[in-house]
CSV table of C-alpha atoms and ligand atoms in Angstrom, one decimal:
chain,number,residue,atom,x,y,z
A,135,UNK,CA,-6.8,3.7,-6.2
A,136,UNK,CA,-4.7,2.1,-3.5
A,137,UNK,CA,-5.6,-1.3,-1.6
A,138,UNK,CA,-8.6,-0.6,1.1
A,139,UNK,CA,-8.7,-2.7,4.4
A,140,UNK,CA,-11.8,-2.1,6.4
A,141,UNK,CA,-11.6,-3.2,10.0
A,142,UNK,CA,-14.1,-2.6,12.3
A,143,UNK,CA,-15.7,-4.0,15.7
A,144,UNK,CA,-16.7,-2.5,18.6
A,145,UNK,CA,-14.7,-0.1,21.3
A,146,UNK,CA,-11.7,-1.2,22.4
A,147,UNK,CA,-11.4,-4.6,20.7
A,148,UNK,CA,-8.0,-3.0,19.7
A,149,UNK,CA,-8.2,-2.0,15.9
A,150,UNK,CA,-6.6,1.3,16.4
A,151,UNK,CA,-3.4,-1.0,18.3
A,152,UNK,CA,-3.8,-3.4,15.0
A,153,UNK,CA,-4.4,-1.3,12.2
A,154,UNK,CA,-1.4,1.0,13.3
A,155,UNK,CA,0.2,-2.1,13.7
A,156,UNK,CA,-0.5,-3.6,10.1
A,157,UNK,CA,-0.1,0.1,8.6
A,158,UNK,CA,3.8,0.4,9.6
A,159,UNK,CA,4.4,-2.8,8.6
A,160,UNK,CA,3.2,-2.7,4.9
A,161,UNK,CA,3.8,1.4,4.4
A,162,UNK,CA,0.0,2.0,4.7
A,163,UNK,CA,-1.9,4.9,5.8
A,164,UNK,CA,-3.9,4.5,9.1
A,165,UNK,CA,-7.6,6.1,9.0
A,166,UNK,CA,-9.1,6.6,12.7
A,167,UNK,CA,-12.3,7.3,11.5
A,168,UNK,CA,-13.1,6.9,15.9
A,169,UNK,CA,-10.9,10.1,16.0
A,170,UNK,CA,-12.5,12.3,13.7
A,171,UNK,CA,-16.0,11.4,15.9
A,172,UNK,CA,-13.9,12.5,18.6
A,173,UNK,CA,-13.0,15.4,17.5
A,174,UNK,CA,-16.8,16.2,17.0
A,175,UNK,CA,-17.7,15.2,20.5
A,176,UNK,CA,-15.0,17.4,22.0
A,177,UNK,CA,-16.1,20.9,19.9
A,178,UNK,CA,-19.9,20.1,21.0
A,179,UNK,CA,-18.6,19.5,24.4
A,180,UNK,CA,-16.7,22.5,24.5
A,181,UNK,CA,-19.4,24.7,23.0
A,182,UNK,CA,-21.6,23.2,26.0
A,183,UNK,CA,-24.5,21.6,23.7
A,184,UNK,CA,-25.9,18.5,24.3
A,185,UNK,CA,-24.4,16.1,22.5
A,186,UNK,CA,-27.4,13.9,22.4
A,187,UNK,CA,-29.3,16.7,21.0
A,188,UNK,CA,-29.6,16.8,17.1
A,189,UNK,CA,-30.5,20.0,16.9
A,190,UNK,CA,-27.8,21.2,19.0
A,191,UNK,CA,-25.0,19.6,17.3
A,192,UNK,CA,-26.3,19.7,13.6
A,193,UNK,CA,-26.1,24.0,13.3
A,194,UNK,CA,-22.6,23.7,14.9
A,195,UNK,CA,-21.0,21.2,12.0
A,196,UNK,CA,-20.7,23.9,9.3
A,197,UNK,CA,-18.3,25.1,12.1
A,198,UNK,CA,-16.2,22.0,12.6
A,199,UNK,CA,-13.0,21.2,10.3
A,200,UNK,CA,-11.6,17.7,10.9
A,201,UNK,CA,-8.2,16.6,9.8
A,202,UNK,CA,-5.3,14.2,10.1
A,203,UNK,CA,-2.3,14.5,9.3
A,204,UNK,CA,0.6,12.4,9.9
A,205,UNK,CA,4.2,13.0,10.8
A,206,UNK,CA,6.7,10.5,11.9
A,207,UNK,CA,4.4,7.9,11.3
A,208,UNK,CA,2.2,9.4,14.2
A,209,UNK,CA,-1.5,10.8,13.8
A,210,UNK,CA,-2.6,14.0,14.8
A,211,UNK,CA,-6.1,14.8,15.0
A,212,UNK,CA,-7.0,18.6,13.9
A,213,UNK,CA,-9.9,20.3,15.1
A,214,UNK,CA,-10.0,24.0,13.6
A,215,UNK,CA,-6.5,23.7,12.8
A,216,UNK,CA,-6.2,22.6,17.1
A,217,UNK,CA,-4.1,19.4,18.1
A,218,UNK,CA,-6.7,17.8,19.4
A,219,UNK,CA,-4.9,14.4,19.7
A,220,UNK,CA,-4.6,14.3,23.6
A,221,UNK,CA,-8.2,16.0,24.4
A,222,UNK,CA,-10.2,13.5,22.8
A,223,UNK,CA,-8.7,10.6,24.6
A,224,UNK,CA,-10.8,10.6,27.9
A,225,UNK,CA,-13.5,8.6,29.0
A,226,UNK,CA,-16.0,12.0,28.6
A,227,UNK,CA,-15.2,12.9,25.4
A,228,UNK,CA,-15.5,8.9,24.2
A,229,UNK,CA,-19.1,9.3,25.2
A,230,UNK,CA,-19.5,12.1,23.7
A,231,UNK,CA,-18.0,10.6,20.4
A,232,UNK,CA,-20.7,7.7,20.6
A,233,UNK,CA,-23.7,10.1,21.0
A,234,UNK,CA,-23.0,12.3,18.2
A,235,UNK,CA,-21.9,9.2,16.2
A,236,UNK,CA,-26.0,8.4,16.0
A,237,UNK,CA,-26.6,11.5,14.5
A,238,UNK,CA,-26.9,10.8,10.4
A,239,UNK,CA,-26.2,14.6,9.9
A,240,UNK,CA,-22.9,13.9,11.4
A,241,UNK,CA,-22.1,10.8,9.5
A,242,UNK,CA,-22.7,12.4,6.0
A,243,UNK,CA,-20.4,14.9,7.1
A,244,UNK,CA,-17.2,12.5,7.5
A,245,UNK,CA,-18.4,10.3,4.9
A,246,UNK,CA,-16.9,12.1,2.0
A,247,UNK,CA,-13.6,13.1,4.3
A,248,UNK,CA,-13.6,9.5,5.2
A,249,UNK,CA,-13.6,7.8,1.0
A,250,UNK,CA,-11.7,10.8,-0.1
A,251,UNK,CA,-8.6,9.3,1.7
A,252,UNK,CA,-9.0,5.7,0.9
A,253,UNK,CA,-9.5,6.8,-2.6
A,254,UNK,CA,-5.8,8.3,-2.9
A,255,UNK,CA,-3.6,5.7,-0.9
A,256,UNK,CA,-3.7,2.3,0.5
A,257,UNK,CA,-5.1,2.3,3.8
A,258,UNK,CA,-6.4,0.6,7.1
A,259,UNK,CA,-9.3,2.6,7.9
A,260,UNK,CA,-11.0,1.1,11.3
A,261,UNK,CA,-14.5,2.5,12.5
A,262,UNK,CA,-17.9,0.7,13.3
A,263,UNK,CA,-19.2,0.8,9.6
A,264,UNK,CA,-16.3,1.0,7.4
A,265,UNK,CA,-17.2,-2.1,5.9
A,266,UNK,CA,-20.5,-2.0,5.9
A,267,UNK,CA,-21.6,1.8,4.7
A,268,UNK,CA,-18.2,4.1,4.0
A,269,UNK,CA,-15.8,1.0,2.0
A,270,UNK,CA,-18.8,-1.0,0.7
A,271,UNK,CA,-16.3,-2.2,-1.9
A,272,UNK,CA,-13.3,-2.6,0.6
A,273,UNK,CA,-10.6,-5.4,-0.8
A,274,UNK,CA,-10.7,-6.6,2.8
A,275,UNK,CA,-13.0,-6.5,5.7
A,276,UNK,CA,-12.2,-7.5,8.9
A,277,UNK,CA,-14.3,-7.2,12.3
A,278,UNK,CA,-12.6,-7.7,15.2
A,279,UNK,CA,-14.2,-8.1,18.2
A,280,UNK,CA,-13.2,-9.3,22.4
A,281,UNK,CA,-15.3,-9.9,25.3
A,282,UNK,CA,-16.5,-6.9,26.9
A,283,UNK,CA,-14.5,-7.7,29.9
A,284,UNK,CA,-11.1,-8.0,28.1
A,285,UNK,CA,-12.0,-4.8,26.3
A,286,UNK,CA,-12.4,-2.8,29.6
A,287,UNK,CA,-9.2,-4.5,31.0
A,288,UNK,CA,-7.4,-3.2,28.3
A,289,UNK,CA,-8.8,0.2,28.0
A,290,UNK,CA,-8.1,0.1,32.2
A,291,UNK,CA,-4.4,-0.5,31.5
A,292,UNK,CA,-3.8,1.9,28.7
A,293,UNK,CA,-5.7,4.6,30.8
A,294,UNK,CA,-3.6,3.7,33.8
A,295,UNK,CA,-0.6,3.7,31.9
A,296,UNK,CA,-1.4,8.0,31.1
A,297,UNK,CA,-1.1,8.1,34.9
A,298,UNK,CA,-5.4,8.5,35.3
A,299,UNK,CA,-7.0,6.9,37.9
A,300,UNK,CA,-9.8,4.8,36.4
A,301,UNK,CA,-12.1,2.0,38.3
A,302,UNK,CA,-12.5,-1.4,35.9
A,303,UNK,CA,-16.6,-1.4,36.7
A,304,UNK,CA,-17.0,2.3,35.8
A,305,UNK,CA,-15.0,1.1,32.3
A,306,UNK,CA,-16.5,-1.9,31.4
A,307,UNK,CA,-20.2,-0.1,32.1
A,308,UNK,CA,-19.2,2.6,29.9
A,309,UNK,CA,-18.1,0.0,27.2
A,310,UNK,CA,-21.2,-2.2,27.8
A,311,UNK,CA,-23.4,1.4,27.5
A,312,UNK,CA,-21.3,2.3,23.7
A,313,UNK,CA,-21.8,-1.2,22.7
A,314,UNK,CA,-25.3,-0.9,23.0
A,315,UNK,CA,-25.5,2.6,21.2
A,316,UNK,CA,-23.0,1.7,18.6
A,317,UNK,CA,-25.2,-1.2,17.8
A,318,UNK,CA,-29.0,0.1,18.4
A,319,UNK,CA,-29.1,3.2,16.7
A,320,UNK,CA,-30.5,3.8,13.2
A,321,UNK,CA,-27.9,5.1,11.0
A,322,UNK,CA,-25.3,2.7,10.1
A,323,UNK,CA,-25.3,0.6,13.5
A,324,UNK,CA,-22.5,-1.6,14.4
A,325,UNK,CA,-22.7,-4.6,12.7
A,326,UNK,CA,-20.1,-7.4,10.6
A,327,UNK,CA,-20.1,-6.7,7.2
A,328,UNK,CA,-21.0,-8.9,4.2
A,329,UNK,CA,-17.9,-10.7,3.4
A,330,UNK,CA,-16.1,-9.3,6.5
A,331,UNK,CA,-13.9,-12.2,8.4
A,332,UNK,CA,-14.3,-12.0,11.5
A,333,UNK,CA,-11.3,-12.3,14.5
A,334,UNK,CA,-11.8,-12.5,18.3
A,335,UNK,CA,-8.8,-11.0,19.6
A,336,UNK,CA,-9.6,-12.1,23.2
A,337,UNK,CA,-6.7,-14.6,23.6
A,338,UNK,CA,-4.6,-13.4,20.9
A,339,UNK,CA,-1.9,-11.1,20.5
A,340,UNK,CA,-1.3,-7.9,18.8
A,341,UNK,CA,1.3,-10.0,16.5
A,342,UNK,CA,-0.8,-12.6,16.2
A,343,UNK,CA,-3.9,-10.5,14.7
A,344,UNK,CA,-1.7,-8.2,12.8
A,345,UNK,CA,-0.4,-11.4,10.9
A,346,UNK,CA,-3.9,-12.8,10.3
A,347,UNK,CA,-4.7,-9.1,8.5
A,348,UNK,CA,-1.9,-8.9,6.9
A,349,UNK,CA,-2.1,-12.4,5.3
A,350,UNK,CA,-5.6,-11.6,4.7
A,351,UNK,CA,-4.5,-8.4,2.9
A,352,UNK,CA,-2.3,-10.5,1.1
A,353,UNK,CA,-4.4,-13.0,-0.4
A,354,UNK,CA,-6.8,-10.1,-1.7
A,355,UNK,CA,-4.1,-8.9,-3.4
A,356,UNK,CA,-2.9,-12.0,-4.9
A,357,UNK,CA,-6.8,-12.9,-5.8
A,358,UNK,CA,-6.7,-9.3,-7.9
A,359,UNK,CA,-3.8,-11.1,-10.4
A,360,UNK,CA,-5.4,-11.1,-13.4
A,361,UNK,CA,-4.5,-13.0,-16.8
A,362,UNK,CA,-3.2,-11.1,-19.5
A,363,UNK,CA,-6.4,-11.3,-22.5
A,364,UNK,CA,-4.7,-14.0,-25.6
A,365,UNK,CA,-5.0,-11.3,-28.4
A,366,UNK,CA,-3.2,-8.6,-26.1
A,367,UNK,CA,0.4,-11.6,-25.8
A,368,UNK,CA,-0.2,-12.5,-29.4
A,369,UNK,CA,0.3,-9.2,-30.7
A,370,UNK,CA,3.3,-8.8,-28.0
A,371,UNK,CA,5.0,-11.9,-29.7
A,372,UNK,CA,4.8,-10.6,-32.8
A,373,UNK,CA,5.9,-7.6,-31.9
A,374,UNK,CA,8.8,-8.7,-29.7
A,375,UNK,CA,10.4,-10.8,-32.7
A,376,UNK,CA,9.9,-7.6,-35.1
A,377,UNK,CA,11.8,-5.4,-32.9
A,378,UNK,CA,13.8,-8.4,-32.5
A,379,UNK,CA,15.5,-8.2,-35.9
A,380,UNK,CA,17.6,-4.9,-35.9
A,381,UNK,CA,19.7,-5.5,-32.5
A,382,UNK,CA,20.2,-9.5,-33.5
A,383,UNK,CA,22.1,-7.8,-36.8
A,384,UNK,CA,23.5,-4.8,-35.3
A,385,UNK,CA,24.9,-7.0,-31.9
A,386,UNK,CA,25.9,-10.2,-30.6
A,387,UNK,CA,23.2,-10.8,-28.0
A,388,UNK,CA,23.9,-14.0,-25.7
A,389,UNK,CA,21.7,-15.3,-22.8
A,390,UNK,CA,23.3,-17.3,-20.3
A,391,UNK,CA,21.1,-19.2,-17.1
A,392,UNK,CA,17.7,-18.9,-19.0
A,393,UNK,CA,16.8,-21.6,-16.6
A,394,UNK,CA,16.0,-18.8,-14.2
A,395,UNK,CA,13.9,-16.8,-16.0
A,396,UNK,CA,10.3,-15.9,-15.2
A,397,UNK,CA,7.8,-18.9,-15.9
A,398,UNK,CA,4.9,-16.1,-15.2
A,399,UNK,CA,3.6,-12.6,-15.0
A,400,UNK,CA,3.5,-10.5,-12.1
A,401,UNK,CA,7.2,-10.5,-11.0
A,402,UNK,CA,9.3,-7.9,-11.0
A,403,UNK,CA,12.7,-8.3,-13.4
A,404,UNK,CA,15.2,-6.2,-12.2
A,405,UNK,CA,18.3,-5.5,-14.0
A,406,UNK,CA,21.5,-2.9,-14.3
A,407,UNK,CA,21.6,-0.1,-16.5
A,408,UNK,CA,23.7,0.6,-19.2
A,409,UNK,CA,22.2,1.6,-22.7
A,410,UNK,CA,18.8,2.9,-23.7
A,411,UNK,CA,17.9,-0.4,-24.8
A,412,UNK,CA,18.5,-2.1,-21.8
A,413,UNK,CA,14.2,-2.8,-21.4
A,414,UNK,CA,14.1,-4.5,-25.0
A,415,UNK,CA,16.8,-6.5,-24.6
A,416,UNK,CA,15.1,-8.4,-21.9
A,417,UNK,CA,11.5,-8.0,-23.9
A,418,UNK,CA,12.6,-9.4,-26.7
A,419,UNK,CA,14.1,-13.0,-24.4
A,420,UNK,CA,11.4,-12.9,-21.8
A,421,UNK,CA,7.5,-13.9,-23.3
A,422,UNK,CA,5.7,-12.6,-20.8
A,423,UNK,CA,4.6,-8.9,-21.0
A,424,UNK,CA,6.1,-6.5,-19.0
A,425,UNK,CA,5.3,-3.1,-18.2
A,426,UNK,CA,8.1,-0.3,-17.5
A,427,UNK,CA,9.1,2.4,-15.1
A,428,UNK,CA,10.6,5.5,-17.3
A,429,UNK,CA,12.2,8.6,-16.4
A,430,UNK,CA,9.3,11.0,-16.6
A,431,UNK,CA,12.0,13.5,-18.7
A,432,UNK,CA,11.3,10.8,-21.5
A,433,UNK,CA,7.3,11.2,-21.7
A,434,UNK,CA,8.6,15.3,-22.7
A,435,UNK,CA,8.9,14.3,-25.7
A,436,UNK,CA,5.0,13.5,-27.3
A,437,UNK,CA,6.3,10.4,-30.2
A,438,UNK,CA,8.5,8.9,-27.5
A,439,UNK,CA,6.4,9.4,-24.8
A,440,UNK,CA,3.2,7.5,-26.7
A,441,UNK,CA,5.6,4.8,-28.6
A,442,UNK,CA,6.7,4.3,-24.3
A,443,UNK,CA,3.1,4.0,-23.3
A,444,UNK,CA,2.3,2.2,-26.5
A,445,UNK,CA,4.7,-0.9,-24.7
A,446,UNK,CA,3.3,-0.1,-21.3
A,447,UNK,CA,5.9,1.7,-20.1
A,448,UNK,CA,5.0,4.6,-17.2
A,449,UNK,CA,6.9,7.6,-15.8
A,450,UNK,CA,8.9,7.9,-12.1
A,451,UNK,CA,10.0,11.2,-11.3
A,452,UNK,CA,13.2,10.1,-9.6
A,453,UNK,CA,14.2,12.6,-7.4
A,454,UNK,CA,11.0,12.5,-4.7
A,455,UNK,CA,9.2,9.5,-3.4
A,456,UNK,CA,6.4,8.9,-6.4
A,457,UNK,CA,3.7,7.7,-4.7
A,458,UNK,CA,1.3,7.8,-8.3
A,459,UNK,CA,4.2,5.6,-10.0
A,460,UNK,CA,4.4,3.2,-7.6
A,461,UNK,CA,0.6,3.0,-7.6
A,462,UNK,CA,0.8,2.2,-11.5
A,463,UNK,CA,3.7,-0.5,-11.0
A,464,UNK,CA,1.6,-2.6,-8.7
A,465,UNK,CA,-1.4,-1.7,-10.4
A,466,UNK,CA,0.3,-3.4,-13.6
A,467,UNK,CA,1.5,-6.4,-11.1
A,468,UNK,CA,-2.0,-6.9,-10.1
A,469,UNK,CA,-3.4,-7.0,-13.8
A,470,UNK,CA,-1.0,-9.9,-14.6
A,471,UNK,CA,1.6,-7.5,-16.1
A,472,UNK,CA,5.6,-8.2,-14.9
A,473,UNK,CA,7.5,-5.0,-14.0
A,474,UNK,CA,10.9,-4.6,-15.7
A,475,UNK,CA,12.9,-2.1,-13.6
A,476,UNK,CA,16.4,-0.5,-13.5
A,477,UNK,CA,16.1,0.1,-9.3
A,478,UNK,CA,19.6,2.8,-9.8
A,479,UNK,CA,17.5,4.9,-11.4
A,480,UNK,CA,19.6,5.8,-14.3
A,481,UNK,CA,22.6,4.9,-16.7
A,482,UNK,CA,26.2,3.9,-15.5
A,483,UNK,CA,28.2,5.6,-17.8
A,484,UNK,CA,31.3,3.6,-16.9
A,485,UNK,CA,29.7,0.2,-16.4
A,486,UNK,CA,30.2,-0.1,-12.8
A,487,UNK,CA,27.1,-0.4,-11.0
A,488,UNK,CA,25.2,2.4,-8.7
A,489,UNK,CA,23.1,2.2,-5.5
A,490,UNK,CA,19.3,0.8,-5.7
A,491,UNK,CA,16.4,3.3,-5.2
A,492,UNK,CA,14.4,2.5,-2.7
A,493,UNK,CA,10.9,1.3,-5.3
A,494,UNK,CA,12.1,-2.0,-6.5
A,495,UNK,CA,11.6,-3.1,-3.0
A,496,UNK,CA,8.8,-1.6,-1.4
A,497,UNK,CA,7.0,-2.6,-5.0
A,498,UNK,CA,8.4,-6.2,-4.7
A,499,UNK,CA,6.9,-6.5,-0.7
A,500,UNK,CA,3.5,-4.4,-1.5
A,501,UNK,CA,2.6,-7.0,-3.8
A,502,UNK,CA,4.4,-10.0,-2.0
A,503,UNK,CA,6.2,-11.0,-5.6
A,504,UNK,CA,9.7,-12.1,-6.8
A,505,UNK,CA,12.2,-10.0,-8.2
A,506,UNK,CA,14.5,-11.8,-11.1
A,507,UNK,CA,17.9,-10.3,-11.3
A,508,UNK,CA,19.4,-9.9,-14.8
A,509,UNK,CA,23.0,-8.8,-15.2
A,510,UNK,CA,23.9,-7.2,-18.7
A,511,UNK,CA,27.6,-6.1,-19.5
A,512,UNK,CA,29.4,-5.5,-22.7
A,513,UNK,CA,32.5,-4.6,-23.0
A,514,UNK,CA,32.5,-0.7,-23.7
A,515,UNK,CA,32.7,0.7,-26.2
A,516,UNK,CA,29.8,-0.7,-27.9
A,517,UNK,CA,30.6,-1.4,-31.8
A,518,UNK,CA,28.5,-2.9,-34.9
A,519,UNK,CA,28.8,-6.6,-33.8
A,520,UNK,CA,30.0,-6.2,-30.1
A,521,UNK,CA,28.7,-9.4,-27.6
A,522,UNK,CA,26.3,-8.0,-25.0
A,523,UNK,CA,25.4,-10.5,-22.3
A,524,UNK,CA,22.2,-10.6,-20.5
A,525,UNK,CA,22.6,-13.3,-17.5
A,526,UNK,CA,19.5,-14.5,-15.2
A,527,UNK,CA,19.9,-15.4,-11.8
A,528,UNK,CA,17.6,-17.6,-9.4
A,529,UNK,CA,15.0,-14.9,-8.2
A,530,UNK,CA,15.0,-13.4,-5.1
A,531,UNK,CA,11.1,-14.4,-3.2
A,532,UNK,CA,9.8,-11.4,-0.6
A,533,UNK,CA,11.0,-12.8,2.4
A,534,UNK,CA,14.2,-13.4,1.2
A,535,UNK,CA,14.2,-9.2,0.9
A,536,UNK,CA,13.9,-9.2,4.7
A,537,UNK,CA,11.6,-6.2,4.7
A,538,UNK,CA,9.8,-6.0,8.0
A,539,UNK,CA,9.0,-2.2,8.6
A,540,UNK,CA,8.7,-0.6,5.4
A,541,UNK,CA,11.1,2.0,7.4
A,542,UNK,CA,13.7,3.8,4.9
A,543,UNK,CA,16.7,2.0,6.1
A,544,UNK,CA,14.7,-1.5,5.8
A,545,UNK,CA,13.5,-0.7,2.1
A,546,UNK,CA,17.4,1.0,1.3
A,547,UNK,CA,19.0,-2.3,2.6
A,548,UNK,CA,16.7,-5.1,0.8
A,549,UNK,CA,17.6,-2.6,-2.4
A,550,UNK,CA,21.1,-3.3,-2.2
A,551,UNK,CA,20.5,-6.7,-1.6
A,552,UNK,CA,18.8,-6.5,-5.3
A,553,UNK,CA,21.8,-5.0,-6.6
A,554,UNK,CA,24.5,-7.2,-5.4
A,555,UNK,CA,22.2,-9.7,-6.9
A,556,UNK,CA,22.6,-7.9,-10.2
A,557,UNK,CA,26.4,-7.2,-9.6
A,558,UNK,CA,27.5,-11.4,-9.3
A,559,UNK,CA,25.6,-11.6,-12.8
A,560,UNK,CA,27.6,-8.6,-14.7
A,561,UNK,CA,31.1,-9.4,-15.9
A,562,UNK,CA,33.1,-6.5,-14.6
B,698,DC,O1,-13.1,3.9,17.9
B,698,DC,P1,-13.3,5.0,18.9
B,698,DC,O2,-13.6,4.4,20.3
B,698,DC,O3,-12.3,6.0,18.9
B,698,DC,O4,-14.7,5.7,18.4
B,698,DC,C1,-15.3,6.7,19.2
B,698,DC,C2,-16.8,6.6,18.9
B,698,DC,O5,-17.1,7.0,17.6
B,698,DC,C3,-17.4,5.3,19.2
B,698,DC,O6,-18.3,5.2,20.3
B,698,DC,C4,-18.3,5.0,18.0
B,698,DC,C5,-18.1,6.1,17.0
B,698,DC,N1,-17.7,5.7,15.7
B,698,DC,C6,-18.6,5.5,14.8
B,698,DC,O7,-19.8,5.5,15.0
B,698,DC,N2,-18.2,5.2,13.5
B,698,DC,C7,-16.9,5.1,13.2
B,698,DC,N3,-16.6,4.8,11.9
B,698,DC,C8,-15.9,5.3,14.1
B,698,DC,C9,-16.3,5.6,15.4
């Protein structure tokens, strides 16, 4: 389950703006719930019923299929399969929207569509009762609301902008008539949620309440840290001077700028990658738990795979973008856990160091935590008593990463900034 963000008000107080807004900056998924009402609206429209009429609409829903789908980060709405995304943009079919929007029959049916979503990624869903009936349970609620009249001055603008002619009195009476059905009728009226903050956008910018949502998203995230239980980092003492034992016979094993280490749980360590062992190498000199991304090929194998899981440890398949993996790593964050990760993704055979994947970061910004380089080198080949070196640097904080979009390049680049991080600590 990914991290929910409810945000709902009424129409156009700009959540669609924001929460696209908030969504491209943190690699979210954006949930215009307004669009799949739309969508509704604009088959009832087209089918000439009344869209006021319950019993019009109601027999013509088991003909309706709503989707979204994204592409390019942009949202398209599909009716029957139809790009509707256009169509349901005018001031008739809005109306429309609100009137079948009082119909409960018509809420049940997007309900499920509607936590089906949320339920598989992290999302900004906006709406009218996201917060209050559909995300009961939402991490973060927000409503956001604007005077009427700055809501029909913007809708005037953005309507003008498409080239239609629109008068400002004729909008802001059409706003002033959805208000009063959004909030007066029976089934899941408009209204701030319990433990929703609320934001007037009227004098603010699009920046400035995107920030505000994001640090609010932030916080909820950071308020989800848990502490790791006593019993659970006893046992992982003991067990981390056990396994201890064998490499400090087999190897010389020297730790240089301990200083830097990781006071804490829920930071990620990041290091190169050179032998198998690479993970317990750093368990067995850092205290504090840590959790591990694995090659999925390794979890093949059933005594390996549980003895993995046994120490936390979770598989990445690395060739495509693994959405569930990257779930578990920041689920693991949240619970107190670090994250020990090898961001190239697989062994140098040579020493010299690869290119980052593109994880390390986006994990490191999701969850707003550090990373702590380690460098480790040896000089190869590796013998009974060879000196392997592990050395900590000062850790890198998330705004250091420079990660603003969440676009590829963005998440590439603050990955190689991880590396070369790792590379001044590795004695080449
Ligand atoms: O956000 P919007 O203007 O695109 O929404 C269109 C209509 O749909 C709006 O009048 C209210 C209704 N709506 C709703 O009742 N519940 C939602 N979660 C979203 C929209």
């Amino acid at each position: 389950m990914g991290l929910n963000c409810a945000l709902d008000g009424p129409s156009g107080a700009g959540k669609s703006t924001i929460a696209k807004t908030v969504a491209r900056r943190l690699g979210y998924v954006y949930v215009d719930t307004g669009a799949m009402y739309r969508a509704i609206g604009l088959y009832v429209t087209r089918a000439g019923a009344d869209t006021k009429e319950k019993e019009a609409v109601v027999p013509l829903l088991k003909d309706i299929s709503v989707e979204l789908e994204y592409s390019d980060g942009e949202q398209r709405v599909l009716l029957n399969g139809e790009d509707v995304s256009g169509e349901i943009r005018t001031p008739e079919i809005s109306m429309a929207a609100s009137n079948v929007s009082a119909i409960p029959e018509v809420r049940q049916f997007l309900l499920e569509l509607q936590r089906s979503i949320a339920k598989k990624n992290n999302i900004i869903m906006d709406g009218r009762d996201i917060g209050t009936v559909i995300l009961p349970n939402a991490d973060v609620k927000v409503f956001l609301t604007a005077s009427a009249e700055e809501r029909a001055r913007r809708r005037c603008d953005e309507l003008k902008a498409k080239g239609r002619d629109v008068s400002f009195e004729k909008i802001l009476a059409d706003i002033n008539q959805r208000d009063y059905n959004d909030t007066h009728r029976e089934t899941a009226p408009l209204k701030k949620a319990e433990g929703a903050v609320e934001i007037d956008s009227t004098n603010m910018s699009i920046e400035e309440v995107a920030d505000r949502i994001e640090e609010l998203i932030d916080e909820a995230i950071h308020r989800d840290f848990k502490v790791i239980p006593a019993w659970r980092r006893a046992t992982y003492s003991i067990l981390r001077f056990i396994v201890s034992i064998p490499f400090f016979l087999i190897f010389r094993i020297k730790y240089e700028n301990t200083e830097n280490m990781p006071k804490c749980g829920s930071v990620i360590i990041a290091g190169n990658h050179q032998t198998w062992f690479d993970p317990i190498l750093i368990a067995i000199k850092v205290r504090y738990i840590s959790s591990y991304m694995a090659k999925a090929e390794l979890f093949n194998h059933p005594i390996l795979g549980l003895a993995i899981r046994m120490v936390h440890g979770f598989p990445t398949r690395r060739s495509s973008n693994d959405v569930s993996s990257l779930s578990r790593a920041e689920a693991f964050i949240r619970k107190g856990y670090n994250l020990t990760i090898f961001p190239e993704g697989t062994r140098s055979k040579d020493g010299k160091i690869g290119k980052a994947k593109s994880g390390v970061a986006l994990i490191a910004s999701r969850c707003g935590v550090p990373v702590y380089p380690v460098g480790i080198s040896f000089k190869r080949p590796l013998r009974f008593r060879s000196t392997i070196t592990l050395k900590f640097g000062k850790p890198l904080d998330p705004e250091e990463l420079k990660i603003t979009s969440m676009s590829k390049s963005d998440l590439r680049e603050a990955g190689e900034r991880i590396m070369s991080k790792i590379a001044e600590l590795v004695d080449q």
